[in-house]
Amino acid sequence: MKASPSPLRVLSGIQPSGQLHLGNYFGSIKPNLDFQGKADQSFFFIADLHALTTLQSGELLRQARRDIVLDYLACGFDPQKSIIYFQSDVPEHTELMWILSTVTPMGLLERAVSYKEKVSKGIAATAGLFTYPVLMAADILLYQANLVPVGRDQKQHLEITRDIAVKFNNTFGKAFTLPEPLIREDVAVVPGTDGQKMSKSYGNTIPLFGSEAAIKKAIMGIVTDSVGVDAPKNPEKSVVFQIHRLFLTQHQQESLAEEYEGGLAYGEAKKRLLATFLEHFSPLRERREEYAKKTALVDEILAEGARKAKVIAEETMENVRELVGL
Ligand code: ADP
Ligand code: TRP
C-alpha cells in the first residue's frame, strides 16, 4: 500500500520592524499568499520576538506590531484560510528555542552570515542577535512545517534549522519534520531605488503603504544611467525595468523591454511604473484603511490565530518534553 503523502504545511514569519516595502511584498508576502488555500495548513506569524534584537523601544515595537498586522490583512492574508498570530502570543516558541539551543553547536551559529552582517552595520552584538537562528528554527519546527517560502537572504537560516532538527532527532528521537526552503528565483532579490538589494536598512525602499507622495518620490528617484533620452536602453541593466517587470506577465515584460530598446525615456518609464504600482496596490491600500477602523475585529483575528497555533505547538512540545525527559 502506498503511504499517504504528508500534509503540506507552509509557514512564514515577518519581523515588525519598519514599513513594508516592495522587496518584502514580492520576496515574501506574495509567494506566501500564493500558497494560501493550496497548502493543507498555512501559518503566517509576526516575529515580534525577533524584532526585539533590533527594535528596542516599547512604543515603536507596539506601533510596528499594529502596522504589520494591518499590512498583512490588507495584502490578502485571510484568517479563514491561514493561521495568523504574533510569535510572542505562543510561548512555546521560546520554550522550544531553549531546548534546541542545548543541541545547537556554537560553530553553526558562528558561521551565520546574517549575524556578522548585522553587527557590521552597527547593530549591537547581543546574545539574542547571535541565537536568532535558534528562535527561527523553533518557529518552524514547532509546527512541523515542511515548506518555508523566503527570500534568498534567509536560505542559511533554513539550513541551520534543518541541521538543528537533525541534531535533535539523532540525540533524542524523531520529533521534527525537516523543512524545505522555497526560494522564488525570479524575484529572489528585488532591487532598491539605488540598485542594491531593497532593504529598509539601506534607505532605498518603495513603501507599499506609504503616502502617494512618498511612493512617487521613491519611484522618480530610482537610479538610471546617463544614456540619452531617446537612445536605446538595455532593460536588463535598468533598475526601473527590473522593478517594473515584477508586476508584469512574461508577454508584457517582453513588450516593455522592446520599448526600452526602442528608446523609451527613463522619465516616462518611471511614470508608467508609478501608474502600475498605484493600480496594483490601490485595492490593498483601501482594504488597509477599512481594517484600521476595526480594531476589535483585528484583535479577535489574532487571538483566534494564536489559539489555533497553540494547539499544534502543544502537540509538538508534549512530544519534545517527553523525549528530553521534562
Ligand atoms: P529588510 O531587508 O528590509 O530589513 P527583512 O529582512 O525584514 O527586510 O525581510 C522580510 C522578508 O522580506 C524576508 O523574507 C526577506 O527575504 C524578504 N525581503 C526583504 N528584502 C527583500 C528584497 N529586496 N528582495 C526579496 N525579498 C526581500
Ligand atoms: N528571519 C526572518 C526575516 O528576517 C523572519 C522569520 C523569523 C522567519 N522566523 C521565521 C521567516 C520563520 C520564516 C520562518 O525575514
Coordinates of C-alpha atoms and ligand atoms in Angstrom, one line a residue:
M1 CA 0.0 0.0 0.0
K2 CA 1.3 3.5 -0.8
A3 CA 1.8 5.7 2.1
S4 CA -0.4 8.8 2.1
P5 CA 1.5 12.0 1.4
S6 CA 2.2 14.0 4.5
P7 CA 0.1 17.2 4.7
L8 CA 1.6 20.3 3.2
R9 CA 2.3 22.8 5.9
V10 CA 3.6 26.2 4.8
L11 CA 4.9 28.7 7.3
S12 CA 6.5 32.1 7.2
G13 CA 7.2 34.9 9.5
I14 CA 8.0 38.6 9.1
Q15 CA 9.5 41.0 11.5
P16 CA 7.5 44.0 12.5
S17 CA 10.4 46.3 12.1
G18 CA 9.5 49.0 9.7
Q19 CA 7.3 50.0 6.8
L20 CA 6.6 47.1 4.4
H21 CA 8.3 47.6 1.1
L22 CA 8.2 46.2 -2.4
G23 CA 11.0 43.7 -1.6
N24 CA 9.1 42.3 1.3
Y25 CA 6.0 42.1 -0.9
F26 CA 7.5 40.2 -3.9
G27 CA 10.1 38.3 -1.9
S28 CA 8.0 37.2 1.0
I29 CA 4.3 38.2 1.1
K30 CA 3.3 37.3 -2.4
P31 CA 4.9 33.9 -2.6
N32 CA 3.2 33.2 0.8
L33 CA -0.1 34.4 -0.4
D34 CA 0.1 32.1 -3.4
F35 CA 0.1 29.2 -1.1
Q36 CA -2.9 30.3 0.9
G37 CA -5.7 27.8 0.2
K38 CA -3.4 25.5 -1.6
A39 CA -1.5 24.2 1.4
D40 CA -3.2 21.9 3.9
Q41 CA -2.3 24.4 6.5
S42 CA -0.7 27.8 6.3
F43 CA 0.9 29.7 9.2
F44 CA 1.8 33.4 9.0
F45 CA 3.2 34.9 12.1
I46 CA 4.7 38.2 13.1
A47 CA 8.1 37.7 14.5
D48 CA 7.9 40.3 17.3
L49 CA 10.4 38.5 19.5
H50 CA 13.0 38.5 16.7
A51 CA 12.3 42.2 16.2
L52 CA 13.5 42.9 19.7
T53 CA 17.0 42.2 18.6
T54 CA 17.0 45.4 16.6
L55 CA 14.0 47.4 17.8
Q56 CA 14.4 48.4 21.4
S57 CA 11.7 50.8 22.2
G58 CA 8.4 49.7 23.7
E59 CA 6.5 52.4 21.9
L60 CA 8.0 51.7 18.5
L61 CA 7.5 48.0 18.7
R62 CA 3.9 48.4 19.8
Q63 CA 3.3 50.6 16.8
A64 CA 5.2 48.3 14.4
R65 CA 3.2 45.3 15.5
R66 CA -0.1 47.1 14.9
D67 CA 1.1 48.3 11.5
I68 CA 2.3 45.0 10.2
V69 CA -1.0 43.2 11.1
L70 CA -2.9 45.8 9.1
D71 CA -0.4 45.4 6.2
Y72 CA -0.8 41.6 6.2
L73 CA -4.5 41.7 6.3
A74 CA -4.6 44.4 3.6
C75 CA -2.3 42.2 1.4
G76 CA -4.9 39.5 1.5
F77 CA -4.0 37.1 4.3
D78 CA -7.3 35.6 5.1
P79 CA -7.9 34.3 8.6
Q80 CA -10.4 31.8 7.2
K81 CA -7.6 30.1 5.2
S82 CA -4.4 30.8 7.3
I83 CA -3.4 30.9 10.9
I84 CA -2.2 34.4 11.6
Y85 CA -0.6 35.2 15.0
F86 CA 2.0 37.0 17.0
Q87 CA 5.1 34.8 17.8
S88 CA 5.0 36.2 21.4
D89 CA 1.4 35.0 21.9
V90 CA 2.6 31.4 21.7
P91 CA 5.2 31.0 24.5
E92 CA 6.1 27.5 23.2
H93 CA 8.4 29.3 20.7
T94 CA 10.7 30.4 23.4
E95 CA 10.4 27.2 25.3
L96 CA 11.4 25.2 22.3
M97 CA 14.2 27.7 21.5
W98 CA 15.9 27.0 24.8
I99 CA 15.7 23.2 24.3
L100 CA 17.0 23.5 20.8
S101 CA 19.9 25.8 21.9
T102 CA 21.2 22.9 24.1
V103 CA 21.8 20.8 21.0
T104 CA 23.0 23.6 18.7
P105 CA 26.7 23.6 18.1
M106 CA 28.3 27.1 18.6
G107 CA 30.1 26.7 15.3
L108 CA 26.8 26.5 13.4
L109 CA 25.8 30.0 14.8
E110 CA 29.4 31.4 14.4
R111 CA 29.1 30.7 10.6
A112 CA 25.8 32.6 10.3
V113 CA 26.3 35.4 7.8
S114 CA 23.3 37.4 8.9
Y115 CA 24.7 37.9 12.4
K116 CA 28.0 39.2 11.0
E117 CA 26.3 41.5 8.5
K118 CA 24.0 43.0 11.2
V119 CA 26.9 43.6 13.6
S120 CA 29.0 45.2 10.8
K121 CA 26.0 47.5 10.2
G122 CA 26.2 48.7 13.8
I123 CA 23.5 46.5 15.4
A124 CA 24.5 45.6 19.0
A125 CA 26.2 42.2 19.2
T126 CA 23.8 40.7 21.8
A127 CA 23.3 37.1 22.8
G128 CA 19.8 37.4 21.3
L129 CA 21.1 38.5 17.9
F130 CA 23.6 35.6 18.0
T131 CA 21.0 33.0 18.8
Y132 CA 18.4 34.5 16.5
P133 CA 18.6 31.4 14.1
V134 CA 17.7 29.1 17.0
L135 CA 14.5 31.0 17.7
M136 CA 13.8 30.9 13.9
A137 CA 14.3 27.1 14.0
A138 CA 11.9 26.8 16.9
D139 CA 9.3 28.9 14.9
I140 CA 9.4 26.4 12.1
L141 CA 9.9 23.1 13.8
L142 CA 7.1 23.7 16.3
Y143 CA 4.6 23.4 13.6
Q144 CA 6.3 20.6 11.6
A145 CA 6.3 22.9 8.6
N146 CA 7.6 21.3 5.5
L147 CA 7.7 24.3 3.3
V148 CA 9.1 27.8 4.1
P149 CA 8.9 30.4 1.4
V150 CA 11.6 33.0 2.0
G151 CA 14.0 35.4 0.2
R152 CA 17.4 34.2 -0.6
D153 CA 18.9 36.0 2.4
Q154 CA 17.1 33.6 4.7
K155 CA 18.4 30.4 3.0
Q156 CA 21.2 29.9 5.5
H157 CA 18.7 30.2 8.4
L158 CA 16.7 27.3 6.8
E159 CA 19.9 25.2 6.6
I160 CA 20.6 25.9 10.2
T161 CA 17.1 24.9 11.1
R162 CA 17.5 21.6 9.3
D163 CA 20.8 21.0 11.0
I164 CA 19.3 21.7 14.4
A165 CA 16.3 19.4 13.6
V166 CA 18.6 16.5 12.6
K167 CA 20.8 17.0 15.7
F168 CA 17.7 16.9 17.9
N169 CA 16.2 13.9 16.1
N170 CA 19.5 12.0 16.4
T171 CA 20.1 12.9 20.0
F172 CA 16.6 12.3 21.5
G173 CA 14.5 10.6 18.8
K174 CA 12.4 11.9 16.0
A175 CA 10.4 14.9 16.9
F176 CA 10.7 17.2 13.9
T177 CA 9.9 17.3 10.2
L178 CA 12.8 18.7 8.1
P179 CA 11.6 21.9 6.3
E180 CA 12.4 22.8 2.8
P181 CA 13.0 26.4 1.8
L182 CA 11.1 27.7 -1.2
I183 CA 13.1 30.5 -2.9
R184 CA 11.5 32.1 -5.9
E185 CA 14.5 32.7 -8.1
D186 CA 12.7 35.1 -10.4
V187 CA 12.0 37.5 -7.5
A188 CA 14.8 36.4 -5.2
V189 CA 16.3 39.8 -4.8
V190 CA 14.2 42.9 -5.5
P191 CA 16.5 45.8 -6.2
G192 CA 16.1 49.1 -4.3
T193 CA 15.9 52.6 -5.8
D194 CA 19.7 52.7 -5.7
G195 CA 20.2 49.3 -7.4
Q196 CA 21.4 47.5 -4.3
K197 CA 19.1 45.0 -2.6
M198 CA 16.0 46.8 -1.4
S199 CA 16.2 46.9 2.3
K200 CA 14.9 49.2 5.0
S201 CA 18.4 49.4 6.4
Y202 CA 19.7 50.9 3.1
G203 CA 17.0 53.6 2.9
N204 CA 16.3 52.6 -0.7
T205 CA 12.8 51.2 -0.4
I206 CA 9.5 51.8 -2.2
P207 CA 7.0 51.6 0.7
L208 CA 3.8 49.7 0.0
F209 CA 1.5 51.7 2.2
G210 CA 3.4 55.0 2.3
S211 CA 1.7 58.2 1.2
E212 CA 1.3 58.6 -2.6
A213 CA 3.8 61.4 -2.4
A214 CA 6.4 59.1 -0.7
I215 CA 5.8 56.4 -3.3
K216 CA 6.2 58.9 -6.2
K217 CA 9.3 60.3 -4.7
A218 CA 10.9 56.9 -4.3
I219 CA 10.0 55.8 -7.9
M220 CA 11.0 59.0 -9.5
G221 CA 14.3 58.8 -7.6
I222 CA 15.3 55.3 -9.0
V223 CA 18.9 55.4 -10.3
T224 CA 19.3 55.5 -14.1
D225 CA 22.4 55.6 -16.3
S226 CA 23.3 58.5 -18.4
V227 CA 22.1 57.2 -21.8
G228 CA 20.4 59.9 -23.8
V229 CA 16.7 60.5 -23.5
D230 CA 15.8 58.9 -26.8
A231 CA 18.7 56.4 -27.0
P232 CA 18.1 52.7 -26.9
K233 CA 18.3 51.3 -23.3
N234 CA 19.2 47.9 -22.1
P235 CA 16.3 46.7 -19.9
E236 CA 18.4 44.1 -18.2
K237 CA 20.6 46.9 -16.9
S238 CA 17.8 49.2 -15.9
V239 CA 16.7 49.2 -12.3
V240 CA 13.4 50.8 -13.3
F241 CA 12.7 47.8 -15.6
Q242 CA 13.9 45.2 -13.1
I243 CA 11.3 46.6 -10.7
H244 CA 8.5 47.1 -13.2
R245 CA 8.8 43.5 -14.5
L246 CA 7.7 42.1 -11.2
F247 CA 4.2 43.3 -11.9
L248 CA 4.0 42.0 -15.4
T249 CA 3.3 38.8 -17.3
Q250 CA 6.0 37.3 -19.5
H251 CA 4.4 38.8 -22.6
Q252 CA 4.0 42.3 -21.0
Q253 CA 7.7 42.1 -20.0
E254 CA 8.8 41.4 -23.5
S255 CA 6.8 44.3 -25.0
L256 CA 8.0 46.7 -22.3
A257 CA 11.6 45.5 -23.0
E258 CA 11.1 46.3 -26.7
E259 CA 10.1 49.8 -25.8
Y260 CA 13.2 50.3 -23.7
E261 CA 15.3 49.0 -26.6
G262 CA 13.4 51.5 -28.9
G263 CA 14.4 54.4 -26.7
L264 CA 11.7 54.9 -24.1
A265 CA 12.8 57.8 -21.9
Y266 CA 13.5 57.0 -18.3
G267 CA 11.2 59.7 -17.0
E268 CA 8.3 58.2 -19.0
A269 CA 9.4 54.6 -17.8
K270 CA 9.2 55.8 -14.2
K271 CA 5.8 57.4 -14.7
R272 CA 4.5 54.1 -16.1
L273 CA 6.0 52.2 -13.2
L274 CA 4.3 54.6 -10.8
A275 CA 0.9 54.1 -12.5
T276 CA 1.3 50.3 -12.4
F277 CA 2.3 50.4 -8.8
L278 CA -0.7 52.5 -7.8
E279 CA -3.1 50.4 -9.8
H280 CA -1.8 47.2 -8.3
F281 CA -1.8 48.4 -4.7
S282 CA -4.9 50.7 -4.6
P283 CA -7.3 47.9 -3.6
L284 CA -4.9 46.8 -0.9
R285 CA -4.5 50.4 0.4
E286 CA -8.3 50.7 0.7
R287 CA -8.6 47.4 2.5
R288 CA -5.9 48.5 4.9
E289 CA -7.9 51.6 5.8
E290 CA -11.0 49.5 6.4
Y291 CA -9.2 47.2 8.8
A292 CA -7.6 50.2 10.6
K293 CA -11.1 51.2 11.6
K294 CA -11.9 47.8 13.0
T295 CA -9.6 47.3 16.0
A296 CA -11.8 44.8 17.8
L297 CA -12.0 42.6 14.7
V298 CA -8.3 42.6 14.2
D299 CA -7.6 41.7 17.9
E300 CA -10.1 38.9 17.5
I301 CA -8.4 37.5 14.4
L302 CA -5.0 37.5 16.2
A303 CA -6.4 35.9 19.4
E304 CA -8.1 33.1 17.3
G305 CA -4.8 32.6 15.3
A306 CA -2.8 32.3 18.5
R307 CA -5.3 29.8 19.9
K308 CA -5.1 27.6 16.8
A309 CA -1.3 27.8 16.6
K310 CA -1.0 26.9 20.3
V311 CA -2.9 23.6 19.8
I312 CA -0.4 22.4 17.2
A313 CA 2.6 23.9 19.1
E314 CA 1.5 22.0 22.2
E315 CA 1.3 18.7 20.4
T316 CA 5.0 19.1 19.3
M317 CA 6.0 20.3 22.8
E318 CA 4.4 17.3 24.6
N319 CA 6.5 15.0 22.4
V320 CA 9.6 17.1 22.9
R321 CA 9.3 17.3 26.7
E322 CA 8.7 13.6 26.8
L323 CA 11.8 12.9 24.7
V324 CA 14.1 15.1 26.6
G325 CA 12.8 14.0 30.0
L326 CA 11.0 17.0 31.2
Ligands
ADP1 P1 14.8 44.3 5.2 O1 15.9 43.8 4.3 O2 14.1 45.5 4.6 O3 15.2 44.5 6.6 P2 13.5 42.0 6.2 O4 14.9 41.4 6.5 O5 12.7 42.4 7.3 O6 13.7 43.2 5.2 O7 12.8 40.9 5.2 C1 11.5 40.4 5.4 C2 11.2 39.4 4.3 O8 11.2 40.0 3.1 C3 12.2 38.3 4.2 O9 11.5 37.1 3.9 C4 13.1 38.7 3.1 O10 13.7 37.6 2.5 C5 12.2 39.4 2.2 N1 12.9 40.5 1.5 C6 13.4 41.6 2.1 N2 14.0 42.4 1.2 C7 13.9 41.7 0.0 C8 14.4 42.0 -1.3 N3 15.0 43.1 -1.6 N4 14.1 41.1 -2.3 C9 13.4 40.0 -2.0 N5 13.0 39.7 -0.7 C10 13.2 40.5 0.2
TRP2 N1 14.2 35.9 9.9 C1 13.1 36.2 9.1 C2 13.4 37.6 8.4 O1 14.1 38.4 8.9 C3 11.8 36.3 9.9 C4 11.5 35.0 10.5 C5 11.5 34.7 11.8 C6 11.0 33.8 9.8 N2 11.1 33.4 12.0 C7 10.8 32.8 10.7 C8 10.8 33.5 8.4 C9 10.4 31.6 10.4 C10 10.4 32.3 8.1 C11 10.2 31.3 9.1 O2 12.8 37.8 7.4

